[in-house]
Tab-separated table of C-alpha atoms and ligand atoms in Angstrom:
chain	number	residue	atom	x	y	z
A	1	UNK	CA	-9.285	-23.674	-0.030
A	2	UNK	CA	-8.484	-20.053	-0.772
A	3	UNK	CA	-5.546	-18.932	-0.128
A	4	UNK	CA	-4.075	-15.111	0.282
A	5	UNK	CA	-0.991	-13.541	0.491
A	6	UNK	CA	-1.207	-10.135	2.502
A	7	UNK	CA	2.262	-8.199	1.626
A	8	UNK	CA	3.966	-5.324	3.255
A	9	UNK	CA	6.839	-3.384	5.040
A	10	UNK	CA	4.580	-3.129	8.195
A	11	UNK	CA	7.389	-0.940	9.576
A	12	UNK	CA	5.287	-0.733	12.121
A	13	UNK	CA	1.703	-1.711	11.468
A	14	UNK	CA	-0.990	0.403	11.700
A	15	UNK	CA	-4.924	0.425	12.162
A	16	UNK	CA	-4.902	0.858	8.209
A	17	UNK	CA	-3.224	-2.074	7.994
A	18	UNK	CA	-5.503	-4.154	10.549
A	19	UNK	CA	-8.681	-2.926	8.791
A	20	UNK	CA	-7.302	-4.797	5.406
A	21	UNK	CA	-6.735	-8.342	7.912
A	22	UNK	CA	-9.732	-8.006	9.720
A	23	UNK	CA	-12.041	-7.775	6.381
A	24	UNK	CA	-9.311	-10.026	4.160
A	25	UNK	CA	-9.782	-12.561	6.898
A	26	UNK	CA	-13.476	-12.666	6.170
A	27	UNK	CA	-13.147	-13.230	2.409
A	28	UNK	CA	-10.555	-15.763	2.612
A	29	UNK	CA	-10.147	-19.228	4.196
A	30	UNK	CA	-6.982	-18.288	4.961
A	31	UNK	CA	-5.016	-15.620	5.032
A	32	UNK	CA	-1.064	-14.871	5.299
A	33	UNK	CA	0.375	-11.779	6.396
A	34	UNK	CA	3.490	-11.373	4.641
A	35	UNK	CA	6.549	-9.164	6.237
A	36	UNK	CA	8.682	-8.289	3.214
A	37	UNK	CA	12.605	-8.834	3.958
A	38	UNK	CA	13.262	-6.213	2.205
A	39	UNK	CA	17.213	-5.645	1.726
A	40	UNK	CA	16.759	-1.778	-0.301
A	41	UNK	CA	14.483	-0.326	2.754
A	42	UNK	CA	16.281	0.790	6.408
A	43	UNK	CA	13.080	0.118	8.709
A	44	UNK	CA	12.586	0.970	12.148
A	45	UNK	CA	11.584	-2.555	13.437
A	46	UNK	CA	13.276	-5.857	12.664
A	47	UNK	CA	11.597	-8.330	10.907
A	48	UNK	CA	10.969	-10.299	13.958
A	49	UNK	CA	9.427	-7.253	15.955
A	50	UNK	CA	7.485	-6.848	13.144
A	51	UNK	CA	6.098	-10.624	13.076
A	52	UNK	CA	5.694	-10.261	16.810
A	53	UNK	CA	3.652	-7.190	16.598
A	54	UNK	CA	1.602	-8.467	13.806
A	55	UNK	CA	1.141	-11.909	15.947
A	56	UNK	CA	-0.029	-9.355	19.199
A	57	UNK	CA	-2.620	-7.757	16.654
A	58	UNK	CA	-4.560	-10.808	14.908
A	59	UNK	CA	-4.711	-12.644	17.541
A	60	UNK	CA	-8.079	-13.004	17.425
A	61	UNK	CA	-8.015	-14.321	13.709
A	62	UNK	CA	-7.776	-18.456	13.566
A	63	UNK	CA	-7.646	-18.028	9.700
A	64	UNK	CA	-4.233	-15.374	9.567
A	65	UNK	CA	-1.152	-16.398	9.579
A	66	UNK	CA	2.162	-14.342	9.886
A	67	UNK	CA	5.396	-14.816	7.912
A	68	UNK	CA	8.018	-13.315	6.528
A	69	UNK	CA	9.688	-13.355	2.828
A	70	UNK	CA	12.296	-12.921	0.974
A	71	UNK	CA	13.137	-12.547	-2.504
A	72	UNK	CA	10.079	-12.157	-4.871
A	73	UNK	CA	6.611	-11.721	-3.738
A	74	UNK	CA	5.635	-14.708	-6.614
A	75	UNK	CA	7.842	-16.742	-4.997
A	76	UNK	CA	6.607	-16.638	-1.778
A	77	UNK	CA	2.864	-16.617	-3.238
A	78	UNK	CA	3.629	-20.419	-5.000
A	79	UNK	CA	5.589	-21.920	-2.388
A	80	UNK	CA	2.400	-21.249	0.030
A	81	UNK	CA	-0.268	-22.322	-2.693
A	82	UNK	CA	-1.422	-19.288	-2.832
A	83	UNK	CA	-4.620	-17.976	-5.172
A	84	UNK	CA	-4.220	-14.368	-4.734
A	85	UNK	CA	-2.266	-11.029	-3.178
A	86	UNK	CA	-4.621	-9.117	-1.221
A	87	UNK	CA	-3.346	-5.100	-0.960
A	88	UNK	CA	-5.465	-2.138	0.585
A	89	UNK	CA	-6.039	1.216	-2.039
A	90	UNK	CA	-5.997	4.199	0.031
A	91	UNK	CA	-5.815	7.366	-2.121
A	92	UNK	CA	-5.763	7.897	-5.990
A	93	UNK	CA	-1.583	8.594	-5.114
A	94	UNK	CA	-1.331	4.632	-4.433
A	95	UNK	CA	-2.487	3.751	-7.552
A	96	UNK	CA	-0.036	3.901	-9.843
A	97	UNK	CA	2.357	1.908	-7.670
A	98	UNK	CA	-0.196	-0.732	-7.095
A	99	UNK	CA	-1.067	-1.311	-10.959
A	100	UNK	CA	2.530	-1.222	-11.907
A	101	UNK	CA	2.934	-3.969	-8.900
A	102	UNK	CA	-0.136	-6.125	-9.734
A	103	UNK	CA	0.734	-6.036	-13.665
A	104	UNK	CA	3.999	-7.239	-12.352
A	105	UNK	CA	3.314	-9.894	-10.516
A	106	UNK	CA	0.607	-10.989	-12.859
A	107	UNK	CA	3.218	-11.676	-15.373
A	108	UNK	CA	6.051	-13.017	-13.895
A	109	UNK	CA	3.865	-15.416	-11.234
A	110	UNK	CA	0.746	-15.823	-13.326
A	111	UNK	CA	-1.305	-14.456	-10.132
A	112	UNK	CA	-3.836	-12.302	-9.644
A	113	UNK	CA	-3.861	-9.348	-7.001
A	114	UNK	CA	-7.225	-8.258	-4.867
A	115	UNK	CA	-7.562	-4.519	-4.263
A	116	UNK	CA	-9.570	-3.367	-0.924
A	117	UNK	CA	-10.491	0.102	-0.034
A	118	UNK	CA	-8.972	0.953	3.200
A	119	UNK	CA	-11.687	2.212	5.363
A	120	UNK	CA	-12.123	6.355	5.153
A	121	UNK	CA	-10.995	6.045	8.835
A	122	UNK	CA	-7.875	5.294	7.819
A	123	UNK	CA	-7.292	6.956	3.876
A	124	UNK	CA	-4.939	9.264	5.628
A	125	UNK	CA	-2.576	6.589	7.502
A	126	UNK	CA	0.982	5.526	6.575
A	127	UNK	CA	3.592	3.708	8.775
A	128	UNK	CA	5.478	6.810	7.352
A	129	UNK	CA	3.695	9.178	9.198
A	130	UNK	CA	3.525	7.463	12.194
A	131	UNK	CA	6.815	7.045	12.229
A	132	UNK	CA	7.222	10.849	11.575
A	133	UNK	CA	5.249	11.867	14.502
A	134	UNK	CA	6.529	9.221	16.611
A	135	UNK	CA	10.095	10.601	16.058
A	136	UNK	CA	8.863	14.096	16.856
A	137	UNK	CA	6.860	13.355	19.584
A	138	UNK	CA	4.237	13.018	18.957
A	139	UNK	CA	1.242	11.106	20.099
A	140	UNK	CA	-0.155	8.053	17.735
A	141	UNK	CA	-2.399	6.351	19.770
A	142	UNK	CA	-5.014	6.548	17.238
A	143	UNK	CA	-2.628	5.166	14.600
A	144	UNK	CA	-1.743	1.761	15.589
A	145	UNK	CA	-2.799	-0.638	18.500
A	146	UNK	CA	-1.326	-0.200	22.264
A	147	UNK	CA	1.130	-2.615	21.834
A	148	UNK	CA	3.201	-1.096	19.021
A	149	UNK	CA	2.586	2.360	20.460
A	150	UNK	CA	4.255	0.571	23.418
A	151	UNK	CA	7.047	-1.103	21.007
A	152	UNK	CA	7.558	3.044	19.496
A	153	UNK	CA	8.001	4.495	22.947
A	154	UNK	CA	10.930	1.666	24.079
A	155	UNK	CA	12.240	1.983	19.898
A	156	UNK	CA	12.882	5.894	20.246
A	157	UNK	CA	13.760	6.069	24.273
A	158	UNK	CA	16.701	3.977	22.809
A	159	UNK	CA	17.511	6.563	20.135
A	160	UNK	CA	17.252	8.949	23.159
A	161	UNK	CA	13.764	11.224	21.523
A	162	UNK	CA	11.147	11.840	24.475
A	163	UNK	CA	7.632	10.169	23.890
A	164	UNK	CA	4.760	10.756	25.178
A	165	UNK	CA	3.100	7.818	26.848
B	1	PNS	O1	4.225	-2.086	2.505
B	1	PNS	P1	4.943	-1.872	1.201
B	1	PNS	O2	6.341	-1.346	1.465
B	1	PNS	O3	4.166	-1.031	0.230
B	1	PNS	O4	5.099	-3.332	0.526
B	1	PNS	C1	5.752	-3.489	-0.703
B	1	PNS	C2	5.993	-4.997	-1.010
B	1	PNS	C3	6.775	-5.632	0.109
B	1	PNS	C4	4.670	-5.695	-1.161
B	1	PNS	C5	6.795	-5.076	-2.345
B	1	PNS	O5	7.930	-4.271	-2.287
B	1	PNS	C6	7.209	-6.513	-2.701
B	1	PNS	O6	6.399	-7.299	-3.093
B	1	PNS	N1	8.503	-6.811	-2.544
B	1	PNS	C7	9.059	-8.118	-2.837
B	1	PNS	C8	9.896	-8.085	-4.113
B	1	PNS	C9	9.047	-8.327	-5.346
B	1	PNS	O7	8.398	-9.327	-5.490
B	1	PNS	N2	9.054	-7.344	-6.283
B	1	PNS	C10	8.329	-7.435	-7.528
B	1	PNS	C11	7.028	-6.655	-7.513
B	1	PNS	S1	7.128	-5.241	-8.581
């Protein structure tokens, strides 16, 4: 059985992210979508609206699973009997971090990381800029799925910034 470990912030997720599931999904028997407790970052959504939005969105998936982790990635990758980390390239500017990550990880947890091009659709996408738009009001409906458009309009009525439905 292969097993991979799909990593990330998803703070929120977008269709970027979704295009990386929907193909990882194929490749792998199973696949775990991994929300990153991540103490150094101040996100938007909580690590359970997170899981719940990434539930809402791979639905459709029997094979993907969603968690959450703590600590180091390895960690998490062994205690699930995992084989491999699957992360999506978009342009060359992701690079660097992703080799320095991968060469990482490869040492310290003796596991191997699986690169995927994120579909040209998408090269330009970042939970970043949604966010950024989102906060300006901005539309994102193309960004990320109904749901967590949905999920930004309630997120930034609370911090009082008008959003276009
Ligand atoms: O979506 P992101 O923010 O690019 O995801 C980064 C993530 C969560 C995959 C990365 O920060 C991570 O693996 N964090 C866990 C801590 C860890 O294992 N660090 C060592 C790798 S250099």
């Amino acid at each position: 059985m292969k097993i991979a470990i799909y990593p990330g912030s998803f703070d929120p997720v977008t269709y970027g992210h979704l295009d990386i599931v929907e193909r990882g999904a194929g490749l792998f028997d199973k696949l775990i979508v991994a929300v990153a407790k991540n103490p150094g970052k101040e996100p938007l959504f909580t690590v359970e609206e997170r899981i719940e939005m990434l539930k809402e969105s791979v639905k459709h998936l029997p094979n993907v699973e969603i968690a959450c982790f703590q600590g180091l990635l390895v960690d998490f990758a062994r205690s699930r009997k995992a084989n491999a980390i699957l992360r999506g390239l978009r342009a060359l500017s992701d690079f660097e971090y992703e080799f320095q990550m991968a060469s990482v990880n490869r040492k310290i947890g003796n596991i191997e990381t699986v690169f995927m091009m994120t579909g040209n659709e998408y090269a330009y996408l970042s939970s970043s800029a949604v966010k950024e738009v989102a906060s300006l009001g901005g539309c994102v409906k193309g960004f990320v799925p109904d749901h967590v458009v949905k999920m930004l309009v309630e997120k930034y009525k609370r911090m009082n910034i008008d959003f276009p439905e």
